[in-house]
Coordinates of N, CA and C in Angstrom, one line a residue:
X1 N 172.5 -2.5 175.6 CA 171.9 -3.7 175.1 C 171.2 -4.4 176.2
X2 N 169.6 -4.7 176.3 CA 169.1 -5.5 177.1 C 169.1 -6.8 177.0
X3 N 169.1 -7.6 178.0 CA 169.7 -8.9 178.2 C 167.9 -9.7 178.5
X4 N 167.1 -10.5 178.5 CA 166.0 -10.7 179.3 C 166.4 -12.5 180.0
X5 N 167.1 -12.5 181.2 CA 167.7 -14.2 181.4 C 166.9 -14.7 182.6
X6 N 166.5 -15.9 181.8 CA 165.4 -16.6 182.5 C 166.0 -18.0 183.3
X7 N 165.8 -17.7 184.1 CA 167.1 -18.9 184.9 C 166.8 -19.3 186.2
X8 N 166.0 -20.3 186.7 CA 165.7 -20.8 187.8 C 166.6 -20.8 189.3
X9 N 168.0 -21.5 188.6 CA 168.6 -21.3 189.8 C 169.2 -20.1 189.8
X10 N 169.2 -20.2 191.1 CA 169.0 -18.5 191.6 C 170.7 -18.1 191.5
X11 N 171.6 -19.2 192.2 CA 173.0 -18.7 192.4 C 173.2 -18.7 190.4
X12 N 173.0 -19.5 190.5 CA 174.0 -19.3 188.4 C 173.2 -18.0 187.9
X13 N 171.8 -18.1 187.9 CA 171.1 -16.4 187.1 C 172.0 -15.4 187.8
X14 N 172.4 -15.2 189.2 CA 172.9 -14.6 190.0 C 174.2 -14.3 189.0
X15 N 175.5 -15.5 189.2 CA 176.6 -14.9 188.5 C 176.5 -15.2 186.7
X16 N 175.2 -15.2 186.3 CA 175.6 -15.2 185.0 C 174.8 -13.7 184.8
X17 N 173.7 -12.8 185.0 CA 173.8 -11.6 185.3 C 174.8 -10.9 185.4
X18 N 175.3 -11.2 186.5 CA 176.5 -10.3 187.3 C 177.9 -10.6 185.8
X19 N 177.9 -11.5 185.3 CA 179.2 -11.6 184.4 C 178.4 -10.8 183.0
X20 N 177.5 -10.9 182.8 CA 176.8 -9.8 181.6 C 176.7 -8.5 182.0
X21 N 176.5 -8.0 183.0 CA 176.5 -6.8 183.4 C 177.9 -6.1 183.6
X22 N 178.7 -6.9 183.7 CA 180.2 -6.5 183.8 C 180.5 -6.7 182.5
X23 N 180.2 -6.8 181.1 CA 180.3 -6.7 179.6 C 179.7 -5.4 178.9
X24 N 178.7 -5.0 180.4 CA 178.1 -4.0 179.7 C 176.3 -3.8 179.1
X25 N 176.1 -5.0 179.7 CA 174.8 -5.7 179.2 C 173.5 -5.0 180.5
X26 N 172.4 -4.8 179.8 CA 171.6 -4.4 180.7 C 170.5 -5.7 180.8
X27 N 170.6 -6.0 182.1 CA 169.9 -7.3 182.1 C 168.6 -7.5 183.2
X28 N 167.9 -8.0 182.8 CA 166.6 -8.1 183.8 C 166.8 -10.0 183.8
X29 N 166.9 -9.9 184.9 CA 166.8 -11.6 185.8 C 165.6 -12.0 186.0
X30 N 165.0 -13.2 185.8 CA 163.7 -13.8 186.4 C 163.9 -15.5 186.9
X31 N 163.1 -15.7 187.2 CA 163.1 -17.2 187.7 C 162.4 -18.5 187.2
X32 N 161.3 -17.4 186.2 CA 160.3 -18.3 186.0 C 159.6 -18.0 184.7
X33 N 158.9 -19.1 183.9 CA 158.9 -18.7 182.5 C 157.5 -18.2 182.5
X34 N 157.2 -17.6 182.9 CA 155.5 -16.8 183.1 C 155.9 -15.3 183.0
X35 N 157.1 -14.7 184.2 CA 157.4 -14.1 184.4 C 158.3 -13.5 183.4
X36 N 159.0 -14.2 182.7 CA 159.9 -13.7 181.7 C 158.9 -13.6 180.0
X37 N 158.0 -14.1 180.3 CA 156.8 -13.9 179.2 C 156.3 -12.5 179.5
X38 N 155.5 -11.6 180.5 CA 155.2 -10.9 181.0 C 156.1 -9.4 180.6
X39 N 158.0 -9.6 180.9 CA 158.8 -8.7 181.0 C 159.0 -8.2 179.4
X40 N 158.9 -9.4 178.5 CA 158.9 -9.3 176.9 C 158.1 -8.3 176.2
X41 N 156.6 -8.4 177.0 CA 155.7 -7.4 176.6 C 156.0 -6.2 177.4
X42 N 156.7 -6.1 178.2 CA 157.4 -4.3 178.8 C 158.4 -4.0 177.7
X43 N 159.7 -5.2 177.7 CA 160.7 -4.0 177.1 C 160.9 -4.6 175.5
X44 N 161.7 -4.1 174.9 CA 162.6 -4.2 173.7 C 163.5 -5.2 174.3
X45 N 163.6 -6.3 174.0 CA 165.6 -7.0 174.6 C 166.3 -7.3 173.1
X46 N 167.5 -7.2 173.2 CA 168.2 -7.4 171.9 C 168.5 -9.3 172.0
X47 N 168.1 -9.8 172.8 CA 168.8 -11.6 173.0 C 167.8 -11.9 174.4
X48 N 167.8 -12.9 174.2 CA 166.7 -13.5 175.4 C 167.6 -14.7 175.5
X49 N 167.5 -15.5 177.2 CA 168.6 -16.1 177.5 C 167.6 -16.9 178.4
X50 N 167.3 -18.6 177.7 CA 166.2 -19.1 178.6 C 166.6 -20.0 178.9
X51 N 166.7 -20.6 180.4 CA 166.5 -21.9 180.8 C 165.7 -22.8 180.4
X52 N 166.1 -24.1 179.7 CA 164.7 -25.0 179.3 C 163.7 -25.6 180.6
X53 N 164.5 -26.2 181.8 CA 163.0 -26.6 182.5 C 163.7 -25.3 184.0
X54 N 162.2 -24.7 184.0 CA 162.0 -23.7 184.9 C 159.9 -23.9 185.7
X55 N 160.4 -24.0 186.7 CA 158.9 -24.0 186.9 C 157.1 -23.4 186.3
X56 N 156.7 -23.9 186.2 CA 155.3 -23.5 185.3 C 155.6 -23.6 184.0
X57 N 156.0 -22.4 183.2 CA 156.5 -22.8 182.0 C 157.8 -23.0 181.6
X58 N 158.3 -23.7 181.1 CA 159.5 -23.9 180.7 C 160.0 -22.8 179.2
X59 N 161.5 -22.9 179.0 CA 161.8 -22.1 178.5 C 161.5 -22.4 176.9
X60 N 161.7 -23.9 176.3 CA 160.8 -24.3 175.5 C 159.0 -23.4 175.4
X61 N 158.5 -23.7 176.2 CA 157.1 -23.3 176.0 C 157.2 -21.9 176.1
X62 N 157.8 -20.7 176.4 CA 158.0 -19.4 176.2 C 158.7 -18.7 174.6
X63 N 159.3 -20.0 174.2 CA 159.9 -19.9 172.7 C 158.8 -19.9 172.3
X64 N 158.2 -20.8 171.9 CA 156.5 -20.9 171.6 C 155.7 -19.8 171.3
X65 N 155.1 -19.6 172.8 CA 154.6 -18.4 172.9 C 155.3 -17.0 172.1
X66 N 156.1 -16.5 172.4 CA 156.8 -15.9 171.8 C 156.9 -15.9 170.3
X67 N 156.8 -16.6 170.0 CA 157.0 -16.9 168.3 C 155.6 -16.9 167.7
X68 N 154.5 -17.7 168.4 CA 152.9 -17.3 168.0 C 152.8 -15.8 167.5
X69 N 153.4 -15.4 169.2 CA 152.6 -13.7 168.7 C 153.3 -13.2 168.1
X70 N 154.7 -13.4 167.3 CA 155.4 -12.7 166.3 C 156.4 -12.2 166.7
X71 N 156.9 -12.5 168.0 CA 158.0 -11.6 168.5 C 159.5 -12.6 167.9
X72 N 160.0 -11.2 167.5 CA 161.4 -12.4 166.4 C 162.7 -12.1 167.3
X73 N 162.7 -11.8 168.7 CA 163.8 -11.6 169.5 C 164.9 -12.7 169.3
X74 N 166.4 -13.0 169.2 CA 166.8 -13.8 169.0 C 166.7 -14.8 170.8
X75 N 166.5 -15.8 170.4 CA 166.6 -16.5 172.0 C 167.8 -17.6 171.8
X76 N 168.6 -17.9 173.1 CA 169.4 -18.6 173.2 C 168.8 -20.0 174.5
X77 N 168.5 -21.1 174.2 CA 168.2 -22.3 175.1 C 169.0 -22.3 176.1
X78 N 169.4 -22.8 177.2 CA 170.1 -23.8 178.0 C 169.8 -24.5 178.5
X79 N 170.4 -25.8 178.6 CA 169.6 -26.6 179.2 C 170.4 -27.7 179.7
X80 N 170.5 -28.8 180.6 CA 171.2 -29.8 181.2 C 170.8 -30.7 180.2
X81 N 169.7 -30.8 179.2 CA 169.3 -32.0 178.4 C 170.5 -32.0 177.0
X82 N 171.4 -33.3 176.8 CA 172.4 -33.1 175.8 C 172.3 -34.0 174.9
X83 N 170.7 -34.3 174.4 CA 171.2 -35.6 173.5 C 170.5 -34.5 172.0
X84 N 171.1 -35.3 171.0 CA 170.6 -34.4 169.4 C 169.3 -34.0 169.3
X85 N 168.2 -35.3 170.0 CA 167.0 -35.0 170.4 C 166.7 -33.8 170.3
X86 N 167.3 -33.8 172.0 CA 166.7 -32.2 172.6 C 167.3 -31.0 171.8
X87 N 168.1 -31.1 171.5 CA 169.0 -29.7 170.9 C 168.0 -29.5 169.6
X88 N 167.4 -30.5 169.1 CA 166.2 -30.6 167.8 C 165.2 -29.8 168.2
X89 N 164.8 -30.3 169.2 CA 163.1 -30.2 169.8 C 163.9 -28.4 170.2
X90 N 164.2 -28.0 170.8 CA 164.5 -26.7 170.8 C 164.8 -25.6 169.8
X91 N 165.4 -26.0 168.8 CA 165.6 -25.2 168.0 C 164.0 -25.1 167.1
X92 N 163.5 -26.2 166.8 CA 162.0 -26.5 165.8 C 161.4 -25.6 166.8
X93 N 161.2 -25.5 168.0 CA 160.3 -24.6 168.9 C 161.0 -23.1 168.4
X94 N 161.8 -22.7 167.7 CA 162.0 -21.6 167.7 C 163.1 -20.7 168.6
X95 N 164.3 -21.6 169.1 CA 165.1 -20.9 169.5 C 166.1 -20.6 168.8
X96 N 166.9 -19.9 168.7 CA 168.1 -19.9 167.3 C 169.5 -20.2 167.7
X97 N 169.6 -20.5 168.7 CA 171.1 -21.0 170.0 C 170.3 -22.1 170.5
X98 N 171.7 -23.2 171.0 CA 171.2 -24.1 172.2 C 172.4 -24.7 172.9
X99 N 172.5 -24.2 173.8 CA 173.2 -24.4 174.7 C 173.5 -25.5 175.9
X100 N 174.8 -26.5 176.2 CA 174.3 -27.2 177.3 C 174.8 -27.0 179.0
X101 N 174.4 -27.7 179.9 CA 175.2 -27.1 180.6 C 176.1 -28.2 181.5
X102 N 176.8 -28.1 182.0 CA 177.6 -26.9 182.1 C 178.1 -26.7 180.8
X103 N 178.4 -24.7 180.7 CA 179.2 -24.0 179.7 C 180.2 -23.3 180.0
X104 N 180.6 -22.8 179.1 CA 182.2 -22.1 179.2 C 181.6 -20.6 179.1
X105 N 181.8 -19.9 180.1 CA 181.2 -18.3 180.0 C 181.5 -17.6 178.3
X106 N 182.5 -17.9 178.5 CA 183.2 -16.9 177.1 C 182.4 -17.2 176.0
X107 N 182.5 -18.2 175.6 CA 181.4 -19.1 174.5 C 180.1 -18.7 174.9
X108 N 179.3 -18.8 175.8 CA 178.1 -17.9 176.2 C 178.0 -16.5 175.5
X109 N 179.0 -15.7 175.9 CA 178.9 -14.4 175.6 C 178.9 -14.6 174.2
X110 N 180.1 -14.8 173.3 CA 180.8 -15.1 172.1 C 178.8 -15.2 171.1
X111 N 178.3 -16.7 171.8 CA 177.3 -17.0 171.0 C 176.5 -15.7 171.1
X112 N 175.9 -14.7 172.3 CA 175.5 -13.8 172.6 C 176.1 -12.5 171.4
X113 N 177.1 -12.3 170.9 CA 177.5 -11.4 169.9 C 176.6 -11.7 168.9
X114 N 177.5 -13.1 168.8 CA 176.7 -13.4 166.9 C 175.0 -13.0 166.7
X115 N 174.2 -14.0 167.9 CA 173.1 -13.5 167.8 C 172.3 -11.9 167.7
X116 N 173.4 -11.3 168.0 CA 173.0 -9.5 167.8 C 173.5 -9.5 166.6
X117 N 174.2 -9.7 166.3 CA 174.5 -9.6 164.6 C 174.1 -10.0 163.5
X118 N 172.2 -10.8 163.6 CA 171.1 -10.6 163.0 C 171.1 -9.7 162.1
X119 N 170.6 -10.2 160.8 CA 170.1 -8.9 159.8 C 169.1 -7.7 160.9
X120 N 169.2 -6.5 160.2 CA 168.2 -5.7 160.9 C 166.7 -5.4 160.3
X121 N 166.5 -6.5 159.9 CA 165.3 -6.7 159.5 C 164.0 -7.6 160.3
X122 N 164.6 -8.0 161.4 CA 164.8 -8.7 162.7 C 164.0 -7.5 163.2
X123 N 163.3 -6.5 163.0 CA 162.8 -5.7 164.3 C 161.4 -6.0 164.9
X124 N 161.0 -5.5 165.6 CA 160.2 -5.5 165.8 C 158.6 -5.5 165.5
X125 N 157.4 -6.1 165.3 CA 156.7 -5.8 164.4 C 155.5 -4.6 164.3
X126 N 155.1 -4.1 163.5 CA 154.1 -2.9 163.9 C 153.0 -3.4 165.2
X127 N 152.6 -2.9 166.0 CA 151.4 -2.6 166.8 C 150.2 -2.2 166.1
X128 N 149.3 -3.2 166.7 CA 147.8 -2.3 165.6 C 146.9 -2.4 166.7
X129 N 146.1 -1.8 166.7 CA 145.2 -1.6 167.8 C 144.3 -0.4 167.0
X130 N 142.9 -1.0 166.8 CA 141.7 -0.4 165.5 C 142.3 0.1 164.6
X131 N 142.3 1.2 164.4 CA 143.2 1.8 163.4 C 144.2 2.6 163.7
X132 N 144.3 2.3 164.8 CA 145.8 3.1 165.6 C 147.2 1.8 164.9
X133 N 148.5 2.5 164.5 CA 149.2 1.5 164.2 C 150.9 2.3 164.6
X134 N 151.4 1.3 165.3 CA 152.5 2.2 166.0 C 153.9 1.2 165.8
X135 N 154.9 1.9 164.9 CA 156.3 1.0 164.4 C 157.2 1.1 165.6
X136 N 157.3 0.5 166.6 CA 158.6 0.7 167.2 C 160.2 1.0 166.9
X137 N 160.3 0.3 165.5 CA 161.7 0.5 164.7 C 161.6 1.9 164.6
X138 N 160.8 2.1 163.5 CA 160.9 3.5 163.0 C 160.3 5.2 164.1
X139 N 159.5 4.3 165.2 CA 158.7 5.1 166.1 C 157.8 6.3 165.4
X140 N 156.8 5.2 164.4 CA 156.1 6.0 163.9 C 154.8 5.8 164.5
X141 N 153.6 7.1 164.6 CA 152.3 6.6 164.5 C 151.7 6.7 164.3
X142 N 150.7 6.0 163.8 CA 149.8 6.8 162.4 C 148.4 6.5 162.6
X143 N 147.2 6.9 162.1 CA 145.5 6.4 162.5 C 144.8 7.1 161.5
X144 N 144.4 6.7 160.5 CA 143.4 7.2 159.6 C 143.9 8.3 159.0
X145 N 145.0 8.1 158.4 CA 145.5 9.0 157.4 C 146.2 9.7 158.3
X146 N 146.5 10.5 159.3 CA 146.9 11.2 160.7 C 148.2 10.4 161.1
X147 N 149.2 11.2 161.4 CA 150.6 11.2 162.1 C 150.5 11.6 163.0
X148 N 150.4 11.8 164.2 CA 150.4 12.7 165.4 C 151.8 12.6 165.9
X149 N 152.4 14.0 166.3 CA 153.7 13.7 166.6 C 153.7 13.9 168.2
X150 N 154.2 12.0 168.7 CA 154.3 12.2 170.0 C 155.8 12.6 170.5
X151 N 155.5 13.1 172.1 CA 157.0 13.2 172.4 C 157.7 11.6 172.6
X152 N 158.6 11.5 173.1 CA 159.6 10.2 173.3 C 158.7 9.4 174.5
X153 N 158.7 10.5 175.6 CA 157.8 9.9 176.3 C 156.2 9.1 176.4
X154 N 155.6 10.3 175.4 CA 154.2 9.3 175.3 C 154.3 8.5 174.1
X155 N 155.1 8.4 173.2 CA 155.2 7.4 172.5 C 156.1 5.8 173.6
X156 N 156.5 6.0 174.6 CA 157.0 4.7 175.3 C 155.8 4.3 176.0
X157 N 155.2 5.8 176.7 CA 153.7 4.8 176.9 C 153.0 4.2 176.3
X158 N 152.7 5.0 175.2 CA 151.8 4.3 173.7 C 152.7 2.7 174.0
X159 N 153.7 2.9 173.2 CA 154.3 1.1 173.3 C 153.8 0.5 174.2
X160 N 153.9 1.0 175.6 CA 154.2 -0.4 176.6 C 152.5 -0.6 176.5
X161 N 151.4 0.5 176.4 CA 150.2 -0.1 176.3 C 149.5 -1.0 175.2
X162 N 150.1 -0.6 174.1 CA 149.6 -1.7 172.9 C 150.3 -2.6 173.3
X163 N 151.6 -3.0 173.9 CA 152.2 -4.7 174.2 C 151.2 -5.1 175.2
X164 N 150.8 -4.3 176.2 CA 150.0 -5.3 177.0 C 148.8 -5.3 176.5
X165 N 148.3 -4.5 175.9 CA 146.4 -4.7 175.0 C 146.4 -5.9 174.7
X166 N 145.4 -6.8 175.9 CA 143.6 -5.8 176.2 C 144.3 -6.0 178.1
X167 N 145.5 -6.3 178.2 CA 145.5 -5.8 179.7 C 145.7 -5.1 180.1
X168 N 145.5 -5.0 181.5 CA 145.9 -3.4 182.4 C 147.6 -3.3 182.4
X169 N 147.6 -2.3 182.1 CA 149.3 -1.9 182.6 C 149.8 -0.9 183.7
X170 N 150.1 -1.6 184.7 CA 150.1 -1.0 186.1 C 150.7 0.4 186.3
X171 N 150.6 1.8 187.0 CA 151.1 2.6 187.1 C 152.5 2.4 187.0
X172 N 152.8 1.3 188.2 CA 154.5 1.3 188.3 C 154.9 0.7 187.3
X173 N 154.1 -0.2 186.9 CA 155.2 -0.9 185.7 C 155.6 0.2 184.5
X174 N 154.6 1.2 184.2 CA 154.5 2.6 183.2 C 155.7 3.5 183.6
X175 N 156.0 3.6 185.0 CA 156.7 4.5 185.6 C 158.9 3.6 185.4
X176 N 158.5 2.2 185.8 CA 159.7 1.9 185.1 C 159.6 1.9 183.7
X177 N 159.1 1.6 183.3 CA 159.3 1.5 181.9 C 159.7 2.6 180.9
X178 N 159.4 4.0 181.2 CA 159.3 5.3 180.5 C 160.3 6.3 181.5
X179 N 160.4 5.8 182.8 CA 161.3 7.3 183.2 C 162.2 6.3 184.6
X180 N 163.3 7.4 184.4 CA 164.9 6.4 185.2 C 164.2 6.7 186.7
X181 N 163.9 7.6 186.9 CA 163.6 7.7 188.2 C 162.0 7.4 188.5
X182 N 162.0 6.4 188.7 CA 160.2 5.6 188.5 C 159.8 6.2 189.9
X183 N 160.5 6.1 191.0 CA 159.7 6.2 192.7 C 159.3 7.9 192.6
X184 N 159.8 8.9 191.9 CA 159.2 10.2 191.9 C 157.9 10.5 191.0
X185 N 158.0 9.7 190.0 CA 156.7 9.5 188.9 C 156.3 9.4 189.5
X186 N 156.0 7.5 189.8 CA 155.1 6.6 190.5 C 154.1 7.6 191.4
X187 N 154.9 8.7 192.7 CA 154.3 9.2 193.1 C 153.9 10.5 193.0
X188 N 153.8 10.9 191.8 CA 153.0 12.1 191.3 C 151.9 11.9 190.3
X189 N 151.3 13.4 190.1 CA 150.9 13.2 188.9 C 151.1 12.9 187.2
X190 N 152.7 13.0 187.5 CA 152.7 13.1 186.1 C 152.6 11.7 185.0
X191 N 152.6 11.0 185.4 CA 152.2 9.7 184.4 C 150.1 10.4 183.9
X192 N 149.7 11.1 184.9 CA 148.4 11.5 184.5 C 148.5 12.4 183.4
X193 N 149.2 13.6 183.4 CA 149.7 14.4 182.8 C 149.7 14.0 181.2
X194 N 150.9 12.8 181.4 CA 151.4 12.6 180.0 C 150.2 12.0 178.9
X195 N 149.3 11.2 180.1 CA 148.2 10.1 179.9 C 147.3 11.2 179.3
X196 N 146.8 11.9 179.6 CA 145.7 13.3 178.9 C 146.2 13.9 177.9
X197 N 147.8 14.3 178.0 CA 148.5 14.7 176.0 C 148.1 13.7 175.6
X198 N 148.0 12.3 175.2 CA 148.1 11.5 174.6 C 146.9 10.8 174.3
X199 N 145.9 10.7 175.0 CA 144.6 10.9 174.8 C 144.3 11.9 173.5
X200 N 144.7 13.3 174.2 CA 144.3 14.4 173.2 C 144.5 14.1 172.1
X201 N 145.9 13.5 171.8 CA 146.5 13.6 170.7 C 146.4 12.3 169.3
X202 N 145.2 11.1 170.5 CA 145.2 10.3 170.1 C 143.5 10.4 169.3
X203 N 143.2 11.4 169.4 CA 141.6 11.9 169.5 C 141.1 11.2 168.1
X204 N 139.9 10.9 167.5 CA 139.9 10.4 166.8 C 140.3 9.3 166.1
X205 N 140.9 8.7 167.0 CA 141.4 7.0 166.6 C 140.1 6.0 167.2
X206 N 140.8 4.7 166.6 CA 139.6 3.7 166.7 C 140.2 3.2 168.1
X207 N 141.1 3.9 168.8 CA 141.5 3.2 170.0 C 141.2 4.0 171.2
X208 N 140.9 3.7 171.9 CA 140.6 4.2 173.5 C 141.3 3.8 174.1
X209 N 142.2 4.9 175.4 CA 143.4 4.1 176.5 C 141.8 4.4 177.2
X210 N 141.7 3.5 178.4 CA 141.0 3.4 179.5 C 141.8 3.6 181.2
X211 N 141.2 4.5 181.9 CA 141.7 4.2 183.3 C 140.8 3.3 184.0
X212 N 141.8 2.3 184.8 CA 140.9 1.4 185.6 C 141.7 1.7 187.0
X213 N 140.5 2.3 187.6 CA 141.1 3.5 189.3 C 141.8 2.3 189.7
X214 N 143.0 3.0 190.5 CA 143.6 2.2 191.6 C 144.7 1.5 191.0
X215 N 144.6 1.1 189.8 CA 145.4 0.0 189.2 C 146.0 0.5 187.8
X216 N 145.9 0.9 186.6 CA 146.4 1.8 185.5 C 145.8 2.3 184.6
X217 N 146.3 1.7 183.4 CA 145.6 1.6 182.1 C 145.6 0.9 181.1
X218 N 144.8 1.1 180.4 CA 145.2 -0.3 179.0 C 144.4 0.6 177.7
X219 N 145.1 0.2 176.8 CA 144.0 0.7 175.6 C 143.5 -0.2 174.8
X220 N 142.2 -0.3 174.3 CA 141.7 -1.4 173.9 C 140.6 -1.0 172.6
X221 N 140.7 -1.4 171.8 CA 139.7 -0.7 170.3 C 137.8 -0.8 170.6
X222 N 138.1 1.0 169.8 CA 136.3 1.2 170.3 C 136.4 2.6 170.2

């Protein structure tokens, strides 16, 4: 189960990580709500865990965001602000927990169950990119009447490059994203490898992945 917790201070993200990961939780830490915007378009998380004021954006304006582009992750608030008000203004933005602080760990976790126990209709929404169209739930993908059957692998590249479309998606970020051992990828060819099946296999679609030297790829319609 991925965790995505967005939490400025460093010691509490620190032991509230560390107490999710000892639950069993796979969790990615950040500091800042730019940054935890960014990690959303890499992975799948089953609960998102945001600080409301964190520098640049706050965790309010990442609910937002997040909710524009259709992402239906369940998110849980925290925040030091405790009046009805704010617990209002956060949930209307789209969070579905709110939390204040200080909290009682257990009750954290506890609320953390429930929110996974969402209908599973809650998934994720199709990817479309020209006529290329790619279900993450079902991990299907389809283009002009055509199924191409990817392996596991270039279907996670496919993903992580339609979440970042029309940006670049960096080698390394490709290399964590799709394989456990990222520093052996990273330095070979094989992210090129997989990048050319997938091309091949994407032939005829209204999408193009592009290499931009030095830096990765992205696919963008054309």
């Amino acid at each position: 189960m991925r965790v995505l917790l967005a939490e400025d201070d460093n010691s509490l993200g620190e032991v509230l990580a560390a107490g999710l990961r000892n639950r069993g939780y796979v969790v990615d830490l950040v500091g800042d709500g730019a940054t935890a915007l960014t990690y959303t378009r890499c992975y799948e998380y089953s609960v998102a865990v945001l600080d409301w004021l964190m520098p640049g954006l706050s965790g309010i304006d990442v609910v937002r965001q997040l909710r524009r582009r259709g992402a239906r992750m369940p998110v849980l608030i925290v925040s030091g602000k405790d009046t009805p008000q704010d617990r209002v203004a956060g949930l209307d933005a789209g969070a579905d927990d709110f939390m204040v602080k200080p909290f009682d760990f257990a009750e954290l976790f506890a609320r953390l169950r429930a929110l996974q126990r969402r209908p599973p209709d809650l998934l994720p929404a199709r990817l479309v990119i020209g006529d290329l169209e790619c279900d993450p739930a079902s991990r299907e993908v389809s283009f002009g009447g055509r199924h191409p059957a990817l392996t596991s692998t270039e279907l996670g590249i496919l993903e992580m490059l339609m979440r970042f479309s029309p940006a670049v998606a960096e080698r390394r970020q490709i290399a964590q994203h799709v394989w456990s051992n990222e520093a052996d990828t990273f330095s070979s060819n094989t992210i090129d490898v997989h990048l050319a099946r997938l091309r091949a296999k994407l032939a005829g679609s209204r999408a193009r992945i592009e290499t931009v030297r030095g830096v990765g790829y992205r696919i963008i319609e054309g």
